[in-house]
mmCIF file of C-alpha atoms in Angstrom:
data_model
loop_
_atom_site.group_PDB
_atom_site.id
_atom_site.type_symbol
_atom_site.label_atom_id
_atom_site.label_comp_id
_atom_site.label_asym_id
_atom_site.label_seq_id
_atom_site.Cartn_x
_atom_site.Cartn_y
_atom_site.Cartn_z
ATOM 1 C CA UNK A 12 121.432 101.915 68.353
ATOM 2 C CA UNK A 13 120.051 99.766 71.821
ATOM 3 C CA UNK A 14 117.453 100.229 73.486
ATOM 4 C CA UNK A 15 117.812 102.327 76.610
ATOM 5 C CA UNK A 16 116.023 100.043 79.253
ATOM 6 C CA UNK A 17 114.320 103.079 81.085
ATOM 7 C CA UNK A 18 112.617 101.112 84.196
ATOM 8 C CA UNK A 19 113.706 102.304 87.141
ATOM 9 C CA UNK A 20 115.720 100.182 89.451
ATOM 10 C CA UNK A 21 113.836 101.261 92.830
ATOM 11 C CA UNK A 22 114.509 101.393 96.078
ATOM 12 C CA UNK A 23 118.520 101.320 97.047
ATOM 13 C CA UNK A 24 118.941 100.976 100.392
ATOM 14 C CA UNK A 25 122.543 102.282 101.346
ATOM 15 C CA UNK A 26 123.037 100.983 104.675
ATOM 16 C CA UNK A 27 124.753 98.322 106.273
ATOM 17 C CA UNK A 28 123.169 95.040 105.886
ATOM 18 C CA UNK A 29 119.368 94.909 107.151
ATOM 19 C CA UNK A 30 118.509 94.331 111.414
ATOM 20 C CA UNK A 31 115.829 92.717 112.711
ATOM 21 C CA UNK A 32 114.338 96.479 113.725
ATOM 22 C CA UNK A 33 114.389 97.801 110.229
ATOM 23 C CA UNK A 34 112.925 94.637 109.121
ATOM 24 C CA UNK A 35 110.171 95.000 111.389
ATOM 25 C CA UNK A 36 109.959 98.607 110.074
ATOM 26 C CA UNK A 37 109.636 96.910 106.743
ATOM 27 C CA UNK A 38 106.756 94.206 107.443
ATOM 28 C CA UNK A 39 104.698 96.206 110.068
ATOM 29 C CA UNK A 40 104.490 98.947 106.903
ATOM 30 C CA UNK A 41 103.993 96.235 103.991
ATOM 31 C CA UNK A 42 102.073 94.655 106.256
ATOM 32 C CA UNK A 43 100.307 98.042 106.966
ATOM 33 C CA UNK A 44 99.008 98.619 103.327
ATOM 34 C CA UNK A 45 97.809 94.710 103.512
ATOM 35 C CA UNK A 46 95.335 95.451 106.564
ATOM 36 C CA UNK A 47 94.257 99.613 105.567
ATOM 37 C CA UNK A 48 90.310 97.758 104.111
ATOM 38 C CA UNK A 49 90.408 95.693 107.155
ATOM 39 C CA UNK A 50 90.917 98.289 109.451
ATOM 40 C CA UNK A 51 89.537 101.129 107.987
ATOM 41 C CA UNK A 52 85.541 99.119 107.324
ATOM 42 C CA UNK A 53 86.073 99.081 111.057
ATOM 43 C CA UNK A 54 86.363 102.302 112.111
ATOM 44 C CA UNK A 55 84.678 103.575 109.183
ATOM 45 C CA UNK A 56 81.198 102.085 109.107
ATOM 46 C CA UNK A 57 81.545 99.408 111.323
ATOM 47 C CA UNK A 58 81.297 101.531 114.362
ATOM 48 C CA UNK A 59 79.270 103.663 112.984
ATOM 49 C CA UNK A 60 76.892 100.777 112.448
ATOM 50 C CA UNK A 61 76.586 100.253 115.690
ATOM 51 C CA UNK A 62 76.288 103.517 117.085
ATOM 52 C CA UNK A 63 73.665 103.836 114.729
ATOM 53 C CA UNK A 64 71.677 100.565 115.782
ATOM 54 C CA UNK A 65 71.561 101.990 119.909
ATOM 55 C CA UNK A 66 69.354 105.000 118.569
ATOM 56 C CA UNK A 67 65.751 105.156 119.825
ATOM 57 C CA UNK A 68 63.362 103.489 116.586
ATOM 58 C CA UNK A 69 61.894 106.544 115.715
ATOM 59 C CA UNK A 70 64.908 107.923 115.121
ATOM 60 C CA UNK A 71 66.567 105.156 113.491
ATOM 61 C CA UNK A 72 63.684 104.802 111.157
ATOM 62 C CA UNK A 73 64.676 108.966 109.624
ATOM 63 C CA UNK A 74 67.357 108.695 109.783
ATOM 64 C CA UNK A 75 66.929 105.146 107.663
ATOM 65 C CA UNK A 76 64.962 107.229 105.604
ATOM 66 C CA UNK A 77 65.296 109.859 102.286
ATOM 67 C CA UNK A 78 66.651 112.417 102.730
ATOM 68 C CA UNK A 79 69.026 110.981 104.955
ATOM 69 C CA UNK A 80 69.583 107.340 103.956
ATOM 70 C CA UNK A 81 72.132 106.961 106.370
ATOM 71 C CA UNK A 82 73.004 103.009 106.047
ATOM 72 C CA UNK A 83 73.283 103.675 101.793
ATOM 73 C CA UNK A 84 75.683 106.690 103.195
ATOM 74 C CA UNK A 85 77.506 103.557 104.783
ATOM 75 C CA UNK A 86 77.539 101.280 102.407
ATOM 76 C CA UNK A 87 78.671 104.268 100.033
ATOM 77 C CA UNK A 88 81.518 104.751 102.640
ATOM 78 C CA UNK A 89 82.438 101.218 102.018
ATOM 79 C CA UNK A 90 82.541 100.771 98.449
ATOM 80 C CA UNK A 91 85.576 104.135 98.502
ATOM 81 C CA UNK A 92 87.065 102.465 100.899
ATOM 82 C CA UNK A 93 87.018 98.813 98.672
ATOM 83 C CA UNK A 94 88.374 101.736 95.694
ATOM 84 C CA UNK A 95 91.736 102.373 98.052
ATOM 85 C CA UNK A 96 91.940 98.830 98.901
ATOM 86 C CA UNK A 97 92.238 98.079 95.269
ATOM 87 C CA UNK A 98 95.885 100.755 95.304
ATOM 88 C CA UNK A 99 96.432 99.659 98.633
ATOM 89 C CA UNK A 100 96.509 96.307 97.964
ATOM 90 C CA UNK A 101 98.979 96.647 94.761
ATOM 91 C CA UNK A 102 101.464 98.244 97.147
ATOM 92 C CA UNK A 103 101.166 95.459 99.304
ATOM 93 C CA UNK A 104 102.007 92.974 97.012
ATOM 94 C CA UNK A 105 104.970 95.170 94.698
ATOM 95 C CA UNK A 106 106.803 95.274 98.081
ATOM 96 C CA UNK A 107 107.288 91.442 98.239
ATOM 97 C CA UNK A 108 109.422 91.713 95.096
ATOM 98 C CA UNK A 109 110.848 95.295 95.077
ATOM 99 C CA UNK A 110 111.818 95.258 98.838
ATOM 100 C CA UNK A 111 112.306 91.130 98.678
ATOM 101 C CA UNK A 112 109.812 90.660 101.683
ATOM 102 C CA UNK A 113 107.813 87.810 99.803
ATOM 103 C CA UNK A 114 108.282 84.357 100.129
ATOM 104 C CA UNK A 115 106.430 81.514 97.429
ATOM 105 C CA UNK A 116 102.810 80.897 98.547
ATOM 106 C CA UNK A 117 102.510 76.599 97.889
ATOM 107 C CA UNK A 118 98.252 77.757 98.601
ATOM 108 C CA UNK A 119 98.358 80.201 95.167
ATOM 109 C CA UNK A 120 97.934 78.825 91.928
ATOM 110 C CA UNK A 121 99.389 81.608 90.465
ATOM 111 C CA UNK A 122 102.993 80.223 89.301
ATOM 112 C CA UNK A 123 105.738 82.754 91.530
ATOM 113 C CA UNK A 124 103.277 84.083 94.093
ATOM 114 C CA UNK A 125 104.445 85.469 96.910
ATOM 115 C CA UNK A 126 102.833 85.409 100.426
ATOM 116 C CA UNK A 127 104.227 87.777 104.159
ATOM 117 C CA UNK A 128 105.874 85.483 106.201
ATOM 118 C CA UNK A 129 104.379 83.929 108.489
ATOM 119 C CA UNK A 130 106.136 85.593 111.444
ATOM 120 C CA UNK A 131 104.982 89.325 109.782
ATOM 121 C CA UNK A 132 101.824 88.270 109.583
ATOM 122 C CA UNK A 133 99.074 91.047 111.659
ATOM 123 C CA UNK A 134 102.644 93.151 112.372
ATOM 124 C CA UNK A 135 101.462 96.168 111.630
ATOM 125 C CA UNK A 136 99.170 98.003 114.487
ATOM 126 C CA UNK A 137 97.079 100.709 114.293
ATOM 127 C CA UNK A 138 99.575 103.687 114.188
ATOM 128 C CA UNK A 139 101.420 101.957 111.075
ATOM 129 C CA UNK A 140 97.590 101.502 108.544
ATOM 130 C CA UNK A 141 96.775 105.055 109.416
ATOM 131 C CA UNK A 142 99.781 106.353 107.439
ATOM 132 C CA UNK A 143 98.750 103.974 105.322
ATOM 133 C CA UNK A 144 95.357 105.314 104.820
ATOM 134 C CA UNK A 145 96.882 109.111 105.364
ATOM 135 C CA UNK A 146 99.743 107.239 102.240
ATOM 136 C CA UNK A 147 96.400 106.828 99.982
ATOM 137 C CA UNK A 148 95.689 110.500 100.509
ATOM 138 C CA UNK A 149 98.337 111.659 99.651
ATOM 139 C CA UNK A 150 98.586 110.132 96.210
ATOM 140 C CA UNK A 151 95.227 113.132 95.418
ATOM 141 C CA UNK A 152 98.527 115.691 96.178
ATOM 142 C CA UNK A 153 101.518 114.163 94.519
ATOM 143 C CA UNK A 154 99.551 112.013 92.033
ATOM 144 C CA UNK A 155 95.902 112.723 90.717
ATOM 145 C CA UNK A 156 95.358 116.207 87.953
ATOM 146 C CA UNK A 157 93.407 117.998 90.689
ATOM 147 C CA UNK A 158 96.548 117.295 92.519
ATOM 148 C CA UNK A 159 98.395 119.667 90.488
ATOM 149 C CA UNK A 160 97.519 123.547 91.914
ATOM 150 C CA UNK A 161 99.185 122.257 95.628
ATOM 151 C CA UNK A 162 102.405 120.700 93.345
ATOM 152 C CA UNK A 163 102.320 123.906 91.039
ATOM 153 C CA UNK A 164 102.804 126.175 94.217
ATOM 154 C CA UNK A 165 105.722 124.316 95.825
ATOM 155 C CA UNK A 166 107.691 123.194 93.374
ATOM 156 C CA UNK A 167 107.371 126.787 91.394
ATOM 157 C CA UNK A 168 110.264 127.662 92.847
ATOM 158 C CA UNK A 169 112.487 124.634 92.227
ATOM 159 C CA UNK A 170 112.390 123.789 89.327
ATOM 160 C CA UNK A 171 112.851 127.835 88.435
ATOM 161 C CA UNK A 172 115.230 127.454 89.736
ATOM 162 C CA UNK A 173 117.166 124.468 88.687
ATOM 163 C CA UNK A 174 116.293 125.906 84.617
ATOM 164 C CA UNK A 175 118.428 128.135 85.721
ATOM 165 C CA UNK A 176 121.052 126.335 86.984
ATOM 166 C CA UNK A 177 120.943 124.127 84.195
ATOM 167 C CA UNK A 178 122.066 126.780 81.743
ATOM 168 C CA UNK A 179 124.792 127.665 83.625
ATOM 169 C CA UNK A 180 126.442 123.667 82.581
ATOM 170 C CA UNK A 181 128.546 124.318 80.261
ATOM 171 C CA UNK A 182 130.090 120.006 79.346
ATOM 172 C CA UNK A 183 128.302 118.553 76.818
ATOM 173 C CA UNK A 184 124.842 115.535 78.482
ATOM 174 C CA UNK A 185 126.466 117.361 82.088
ATOM 175 C CA UNK A 186 123.790 116.494 83.985
ATOM 176 C CA UNK A 187 122.453 119.489 87.259
ATOM 177 C CA UNK A 188 122.688 116.573 90.301
ATOM 178 C CA UNK A 189 119.461 117.778 92.298
ATOM 179 C CA UNK A 190 118.575 116.410 95.401
ATOM 180 C CA UNK A 191 115.027 116.318 96.787
ATOM 181 C CA UNK A 192 115.209 115.283 100.806
ATOM 182 C CA UNK A 193 111.898 114.073 101.981
ATOM 183 C CA UNK A 194 110.658 113.172 98.926
ATOM 184 C CA UNK A 195 108.319 111.336 99.697
ATOM 185 C CA UNK A 196 106.140 109.339 96.714
ATOM 186 C CA UNK A 197 108.369 110.512 94.278
ATOM 187 C CA UNK A 198 107.010 113.426 92.278
ATOM 188 C CA UNK A 199 109.393 115.948 92.431
ATOM 189 C CA UNK A 200 112.007 113.656 91.568
ATOM 190 C CA UNK A 201 109.822 112.513 88.601
ATOM 191 C CA UNK A 202 109.262 116.306 87.818
ATOM 192 C CA UNK A 203 113.063 117.072 87.634
ATOM 193 C CA UNK A 204 114.154 113.356 85.801
ATOM 194 C CA UNK A 205 112.076 114.535 83.004
ATOM 195 C CA UNK A 206 113.851 117.526 82.933
ATOM 196 C CA UNK A 207 116.919 116.145 82.064
ATOM 197 C CA UNK A 208 118.661 116.472 85.690
ATOM 198 C CA UNK A 209 120.248 113.643 87.844
ATOM 199 C CA UNK A 210 117.607 113.267 90.362
ATOM 200 C CA UNK A 211 118.129 111.599 94.035
ATOM 201 C CA UNK A 212 115.300 111.369 96.233
ATOM 202 C CA UNK A 213 115.270 110.053 99.724
ATOM 203 C CA UNK A 214 113.475 108.809 102.239
ATOM 204 C CA UNK A 215 113.205 107.674 105.485
ATOM 205 C CA UNK A 216 109.460 106.676 106.215
ATOM 206 C CA UNK A 217 108.713 103.266 103.803
ATOM 207 C CA UNK A 218 105.595 104.038 104.273
ATOM 208 C CA UNK A 219 106.611 106.422 101.203
ATOM 209 C CA UNK A 220 108.640 104.106 99.862
ATOM 210 C CA UNK A 221 106.960 101.244 99.361
ATOM 211 C CA UNK A 222 103.890 103.846 97.728
ATOM 212 C CA UNK A 223 106.463 105.556 95.340
ATOM 213 C CA UNK A 224 108.433 102.676 93.506
ATOM 214 C CA UNK A 225 104.914 101.193 93.163
ATOM 215 C CA UNK A 226 103.553 103.794 90.987
ATOM 216 C CA UNK A 227 107.381 104.463 89.221
ATOM 217 C CA UNK A 228 108.077 101.259 88.444
ATOM 218 C CA UNK A 229 105.025 99.162 87.959
ATOM 219 C CA UNK A 230 101.808 101.098 88.297
ATOM 220 C CA UNK A 231 100.519 99.756 84.124
ATOM 221 C CA UNK A 232 98.576 102.202 83.396
ATOM 222 C CA UNK A 233 97.715 106.085 83.744
ATOM 223 C CA UNK A 234 94.631 106.558 85.657
ATOM 224 C CA UNK A 235 94.093 103.036 87.044
ATOM 225 C CA UNK A 236 93.225 103.368 90.767
ATOM 226 C CA UNK A 237 90.505 106.445 91.853
ATOM 227 C CA UNK A 238 91.148 107.846 95.406
ATOM 228 C CA UNK A 239 88.755 108.632 98.759
ATOM 229 C CA UNK A 240 90.422 110.915 100.481
ATOM 230 C CA UNK A 241 87.583 112.625 101.993
ATOM 231 C CA UNK A 242 85.982 109.408 103.022
ATOM 232 C CA UNK A 243 87.191 108.747 106.421
ATOM 233 C CA UNK A 244 86.082 111.536 108.156
ATOM 234 C CA UNK A 245 82.983 112.681 108.473
ATOM 235 C CA UNK A 246 82.797 116.442 109.794
ATOM 236 C CA UNK A 247 82.977 119.546 107.646
ATOM 237 C CA UNK A 248 81.068 118.009 104.463
ATOM 238 C CA UNK A 249 78.531 120.333 102.860
ATOM 239 C CA UNK A 250 77.028 117.770 100.965
ATOM 240 C CA UNK A 251 77.648 113.864 100.929
ATOM 241 C CA UNK A 252 79.021 114.220 97.903
ATOM 242 C CA UNK A 253 81.260 116.078 98.300
ATOM 243 C CA UNK A 254 82.668 113.234 101.042
ATOM 244 C CA UNK A 255 82.351 110.887 97.897
ATOM 245 C CA UNK A 256 84.457 112.824 95.648
ATOM 246 C CA UNK A 257 86.915 110.415 94.171
ATOM 247 C CA UNK A 258 90.551 111.060 91.786
ATOM 248 C CA UNK A 259 91.629 109.264 88.931
ATOM 249 C CA UNK A 260 95.631 108.703 89.721
ATOM 250 C CA UNK A 261 98.299 108.736 89.166
ATOM 251 C CA UNK A 262 98.125 111.590 86.698
ATOM 252 C CA UNK A 263 100.294 110.162 84.544
ATOM 253 C CA UNK A 264 101.818 106.559 83.545
ATOM 254 C CA UNK A 265 105.372 107.162 84.259
ATOM 255 C CA UNK A 266 106.700 104.473 81.956
ATOM 256 C CA UNK A 267 105.725 106.380 79.148
ATOM 257 C CA UNK A 268 106.365 109.827 80.353
ATOM 258 C CA UNK A 269 109.615 108.606 80.471
ATOM 259 C CA UNK A 270 109.856 107.390 76.578
ATOM 260 C CA UNK A 271 108.219 110.710 75.337
ATOM 261 C CA UNK A 272 111.218 112.578 76.869
ATOM 262 C CA UNK A 273 114.093 110.245 75.960
ATOM 263 C CA UNK A 274 112.278 110.498 72.798
ATOM 264 C CA UNK A 275 112.987 114.166 72.827
ATOM 265 C CA UNK A 276 116.446 113.731 73.411
ATOM 266 C CA UNK A 277 115.664 114.715 76.987
ATOM 267 C CA UNK A 278 117.261 112.221 79.188
ATOM 268 C CA UNK A 279 117.840 111.548 83.119
ATOM 269 C CA UNK A 280 118.241 110.179 85.567
ATOM 270 C CA UNK A 281 116.628 108.533 89.074
ATOM 271 C CA UNK A 282 117.251 107.083 91.616
ATOM 272 C CA UNK A 283 115.804 106.340 95.362
ATOM 273 C CA UNK A 284 117.815 106.041 98.894
ATOM 274 C CA UNK A 285 116.047 104.864 101.242
ATOM 275 C CA UNK A 286 118.375 105.799 104.905
ATOM 276 C CA UNK A 287 118.446 108.622 107.782
ATOM 277 C CA UNK A 288 119.156 112.441 106.426
ATOM 278 C CA UNK A 289 121.745 112.825 108.674
ATOM 279 C CA UNK A 290 123.275 109.207 108.137
ATOM 280 C CA UNK A 291 123.721 109.320 104.559
ATOM 281 C CA UNK A 292 124.646 112.526 103.110
ATOM 282 C CA UNK A 293 126.970 112.877 105.986
ATOM 283 C CA UNK A 294 129.511 110.869 104.702
ATOM 284 C CA UNK A 295 132.303 112.215 103.042
ATOM 285 C CA UNK A 296 131.471 110.707 99.217
ATOM 286 C CA UNK A 297 128.555 112.837 99.200
ATOM 287 C CA UNK A 298 130.472 115.982 100.162
ATOM 288 C CA UNK A 299 130.440 118.574 97.180
ATOM 289 C CA UNK A 300 128.230 115.583 95.182
ATOM 290 C CA UNK A 301 125.112 117.803 94.193
ATOM 291 C CA UNK A 302 124.257 120.990 92.592
ATOM 292 C CA UNK A 303 121.009 121.978 94.163
ATOM 293 C CA UNK A 304 119.397 120.046 97.081
ATOM 294 C CA UNK A 305 115.242 121.029 96.803
ATOM 295 C CA UNK A 306 113.833 121.203 100.907
ATOM 296 C CA UNK A 307 109.812 121.048 99.689
ATOM 297 C CA UNK A 308 108.652 120.630 103.506
ATOM 298 C CA UNK A 309 111.520 119.443 105.007
ATOM 299 C CA UNK A 310 113.630 121.685 107.178
ATOM 300 C CA UNK A 311 110.783 122.064 109.678
ATOM 301 C CA UNK A 312 110.881 118.137 110.328
ATOM 302 C CA UNK A 313 114.789 118.548 111.890
ATOM 303 C CA UNK A 314 114.861 117.861 115.350
ATOM 304 C CA UNK A 315 118.193 120.027 115.060
ATOM 305 C CA UNK A 316 118.041 122.270 112.070
ATOM 306 C CA UNK A 317 121.689 123.633 112.287
ATOM 307 C CA UNK A 318 122.649 120.112 110.944
ATOM 308 C CA UNK A 319 119.937 119.715 108.536
ATOM 309 C CA UNK A 320 121.907 123.411 106.851
ATOM 310 C CA UNK A 321 125.449 121.718 108.268
ATOM 311 C CA UNK A 322 125.042 118.149 106.576
ATOM 312 C CA UNK A 323 122.901 120.605 102.957
ATOM 313 C CA UNK A 324 126.236 123.157 102.716
ATOM 314 C CA UNK A 325 128.599 119.468 102.375
ATOM 315 C CA UNK A 326 126.886 117.455 100.440
ATOM 316 C CA UNK A 327 126.321 120.977 98.314
ATOM 317 C CA UNK A 328 129.761 121.925 95.045
ATOM 318 C CA UNK A 329 130.438 125.005 95.994
ATOM 319 C CA UNK A 330 128.524 127.783 94.620
ATOM 320 C CA UNK A 331 125.742 125.161 94.831
ATOM 321 C CA UNK A 332 122.212 126.082 95.858
ATOM 322 C CA UNK A 333 119.407 125.465 98.193
ATOM 323 C CA UNK A 334 116.171 126.066 97.322
ATOM 324 C CA UNK A 335 112.741 125.480 100.575
ATOM 325 C CA UNK A 336 109.538 125.499 99.832
ATOM 326 C CA UNK A 337 107.562 125.041 103.390
ATOM 327 C CA UNK A 338 105.925 126.078 106.277
ATOM 328 C CA UNK A 339 107.206 125.603 110.023
ATOM 329 C CA UNK A 340 105.333 123.534 111.881
ATOM 330 C CA UNK A 341 108.218 122.019 113.935
ATOM 331 C CA UNK A 342 107.352 118.395 113.670
ATOM 332 C CA UNK A 343 109.282 117.783 117.532
ATOM 333 C CA UNK A 344 108.223 120.685 118.545
ATOM 334 C CA UNK A 345 106.930 119.353 122.291
ATOM 335 C CA UNK A 346 107.951 116.010 122.210
ATOM 336 C CA UNK A 347 110.478 114.728 124.027
ATOM 337 C CA UNK A 348 112.071 111.048 122.328
ATOM 338 C CA UNK A 349 112.729 108.109 124.645
ATOM 339 C CA UNK A 350 116.382 106.963 124.757
ATOM 340 C CA UNK A 351 118.489 104.050 125.660
ATOM 341 C CA UNK A 352 121.522 104.053 128.157
ATOM 342 C CA UNK A 353 124.467 106.130 124.542
ATOM 343 C CA UNK A 354 121.441 108.012 124.121
ATOM 344 C CA UNK A 355 119.951 106.662 121.154
ATOM 345 C CA UNK A 356 116.150 106.234 120.146
ATOM 346 C CA UNK A 357 113.399 103.998 121.121
ATOM 347 C CA UNK A 358 110.533 103.362 119.537
ATOM 348 C CA UNK A 359 106.919 102.507 120.649
ATOM 349 C CA UNK A 360 104.727 100.323 118.553
ATOM 350 C CA UNK A 361 103.306 101.218 115.880
ATOM 351 C CA UNK A 362 105.392 105.512 116.295
ATOM 352 C CA UNK A 363 106.379 107.318 113.217
ATOM 353 C CA UNK A 364 110.017 105.984 111.449
ATOM 354 C CA UNK A 365 110.336 108.974 109.966
ATOM 355 C CA UNK A 366 112.472 109.913 113.445
ATOM 356 C CA UNK A 367 115.790 109.186 111.877
ATOM 357 C CA UNK A 368 118.537 109.230 114.465
ATOM 358 C CA UNK A 369 116.061 111.686 116.607
ATOM 359 C CA UNK A 370 119.525 112.709 118.395
ATOM 360 C CA UNK A 371 118.824 113.972 121.463
ATOM 361 C CA UNK A 372 117.745 117.789 122.237
ATOM 362 C CA UNK A 373 115.211 119.837 119.369
ATOM 363 C CA UNK A 374 114.580 123.300 118.952
ATOM 364 C CA UNK A 375 112.496 125.576 117.402
ATOM 365 C CA UNK A 376 112.637 129.481 114.939
ATOM 366 C CA UNK A 377 110.818 132.242 113.649
ATOM 367 C CA UNK A 378 111.280 132.121 109.598
ATOM 368 C CA UNK A 379 113.123 135.305 110.500
ATOM 369 C CA UNK A 380 115.076 133.507 112.547
ATOM 370 C CA UNK A 381 115.932 130.690 110.563
ATOM 371 C CA UNK A 382 117.266 132.800 107.875
ATOM 372 C CA UNK A 383 119.429 134.297 110.464
ATOM 373 C CA UNK A 384 120.934 130.813 110.705
ATOM 374 C CA UNK A 385 121.058 129.705 107.246
ATOM 375 C CA UNK A 386 123.731 132.733 106.726
ATOM 376 C CA UNK A 387 125.382 131.969 110.502
ATOM 377 C CA UNK A 388 126.317 128.789 108.483
ATOM 378 C CA UNK A 389 127.523 130.022 105.344
ATOM 379 C CA UNK A 390 125.000 130.231 102.687
ATOM 380 C CA UNK A 391 123.989 133.972 100.967
ATOM 381 C CA UNK A 392 120.904 134.260 100.663
ATOM 382 C CA UNK A 393 119.757 135.230 96.906
ATOM 383 C CA UNK A 394 116.440 135.666 97.012
ATOM 384 C CA UNK A 395 112.871 134.829 99.750
ATOM 385 C CA UNK A 396 109.361 135.353 99.294
ATOM 386 C CA UNK A 397 106.378 135.508 102.652
ATOM 387 C CA UNK A 398 103.032 134.556 102.479
ATOM 388 C CA UNK A 399 102.543 132.002 100.411
ATOM 389 C CA UNK A 400 99.042 130.093 100.081
ATOM 390 C CA UNK A 401 100.122 126.323 99.790
ATOM 391 C CA UNK A 402 96.810 123.712 100.571
ATOM 392 C CA UNK A 403 98.020 120.817 101.516
ATOM 393 C CA UNK A 404 96.513 117.545 100.453
ATOM 394 C CA UNK A 405 93.587 120.325 100.344
ATOM 395 C CA UNK A 406 90.116 119.754 100.292
ATOM 396 C CA UNK A 407 88.703 123.426 98.651
ATOM 397 C CA UNK A 408 84.781 122.345 99.820
ATOM 398 C CA UNK A 409 85.324 121.557 103.538
ATOM 399 C CA UNK A 410 83.763 123.805 105.855
ATOM 400 C CA UNK A 411 86.558 123.609 107.864
ATOM 401 C CA UNK A 412 90.188 125.559 105.827
ATOM 402 C CA UNK A 413 93.018 125.413 106.295
ATOM 403 C CA UNK A 414 96.067 126.551 104.294
ATOM 404 C CA UNK A 415 100.170 127.124 105.299
ATOM 405 C CA UNK A 416 100.993 130.982 104.700
ATOM 406 C CA UNK A 417 105.063 129.446 103.643
ATOM 407 C CA UNK A 418 107.834 130.497 103.142
ATOM 408 C CA UNK A 419 110.614 129.182 99.624
ATOM 409 C CA UNK A 420 114.117 130.904 99.672
ATOM 410 C CA UNK A 421 116.971 130.821 97.570
ATOM 411 C CA UNK A 422 120.521 130.373 99.518
ATOM 412 C CA UNK A 423 124.145 129.087 97.420
ATOM 413 C CA UNK A 424 127.279 127.862 99.217
ATOM 414 C CA UNK A 425 130.102 130.299 98.551
ATOM 415 C CA UNK A 426 132.616 129.039 95.805
ATOM 416 C CA UNK A 427 135.370 130.630 98.643
ATOM 417 C CA UNK A 428 133.255 130.326 102.359
ATOM 418 C CA UNK A 429 133.871 133.478 103.454
ATOM 419 C CA UNK A 430 134.894 134.239 107.015
ATOM 420 C CA UNK A 431 131.664 134.403 109.340
ATOM 421 C CA UNK A 432 133.174 134.084 113.085
#
């Protein structure tokens, strides 16, 4: 039997030829991972050292001595940032190859070495680097053993529904097609893949895409890196030990787990699209293409939830299901996006690259109103549970505790659409 190629082929960009604006977003994301250590050291420790040395001499001496050892604390913070930077630099280097962003580095002694083109060196703004730092923190949630508590809460209903829908398949070798919009770092896509699904993730943020591509495709072993998600902030720590907690990532090696699944006879499929959700999945070729849409912490990213639900309804097969989990932290609340003359969106320096087409108009609904809208679109709600405690990149030892009380529900597209007029 010919050995099957188990490598993931990376991100598929479904749009037309990449224009200068999209190139800028891609290079800013890549460059932000390269710039992360320099910016993090400057803002987290360098400025604090300057403020510390401005203290009165007696105060400086007191805090430099046990039990405070403030300068030693700043040195330890620098060490933790350097550890985070190992993963950050690996993501940057992989992006030069995986996303065709690199050019030959003539100065390097390493054969085939790549570098970022001169015109894009230093292009990342502070906002871009903030997103790189946030992405590194998200590895705790998606790819550490300790983050499993958060994943289990929000993935649980999705995996239960998928298992039930898989039992309904009749064809030998038939795979359940599952779409994960807002796929982030790709962990849910990977878990569905390991369960034999044809799992397709969709993500518009290049910070997330660069990082997920690396961890799924290029990381050499489990627990290769140690990330320190709480090290950048100095507030609400009970002890310094709490601030310096590190977590090994990834908790699993994706290629090893893929081979193990295949040895057990489980053969899934996995892909990722780099595109605006509304633009990509409103296309005719995606109509009726999926058995399940798994929306996890996604629906509240919509400026216009009706458009989201219409597109989800369209891309589901008759009888297909939408399973949702999340709070309602409406991402566009209070925002009035800048517009061009034809209604397009104008991005500022370092602005979030997740705004998508940002069409005019937005609104926010309550959880009850969302359920009413789901039925108005044509879905039949089969189950609903509210008030589920759902932490998100949550420091359990912090003096500040914030936990969502999320809602999860399952809604099915009827085989024959009902008349709801």
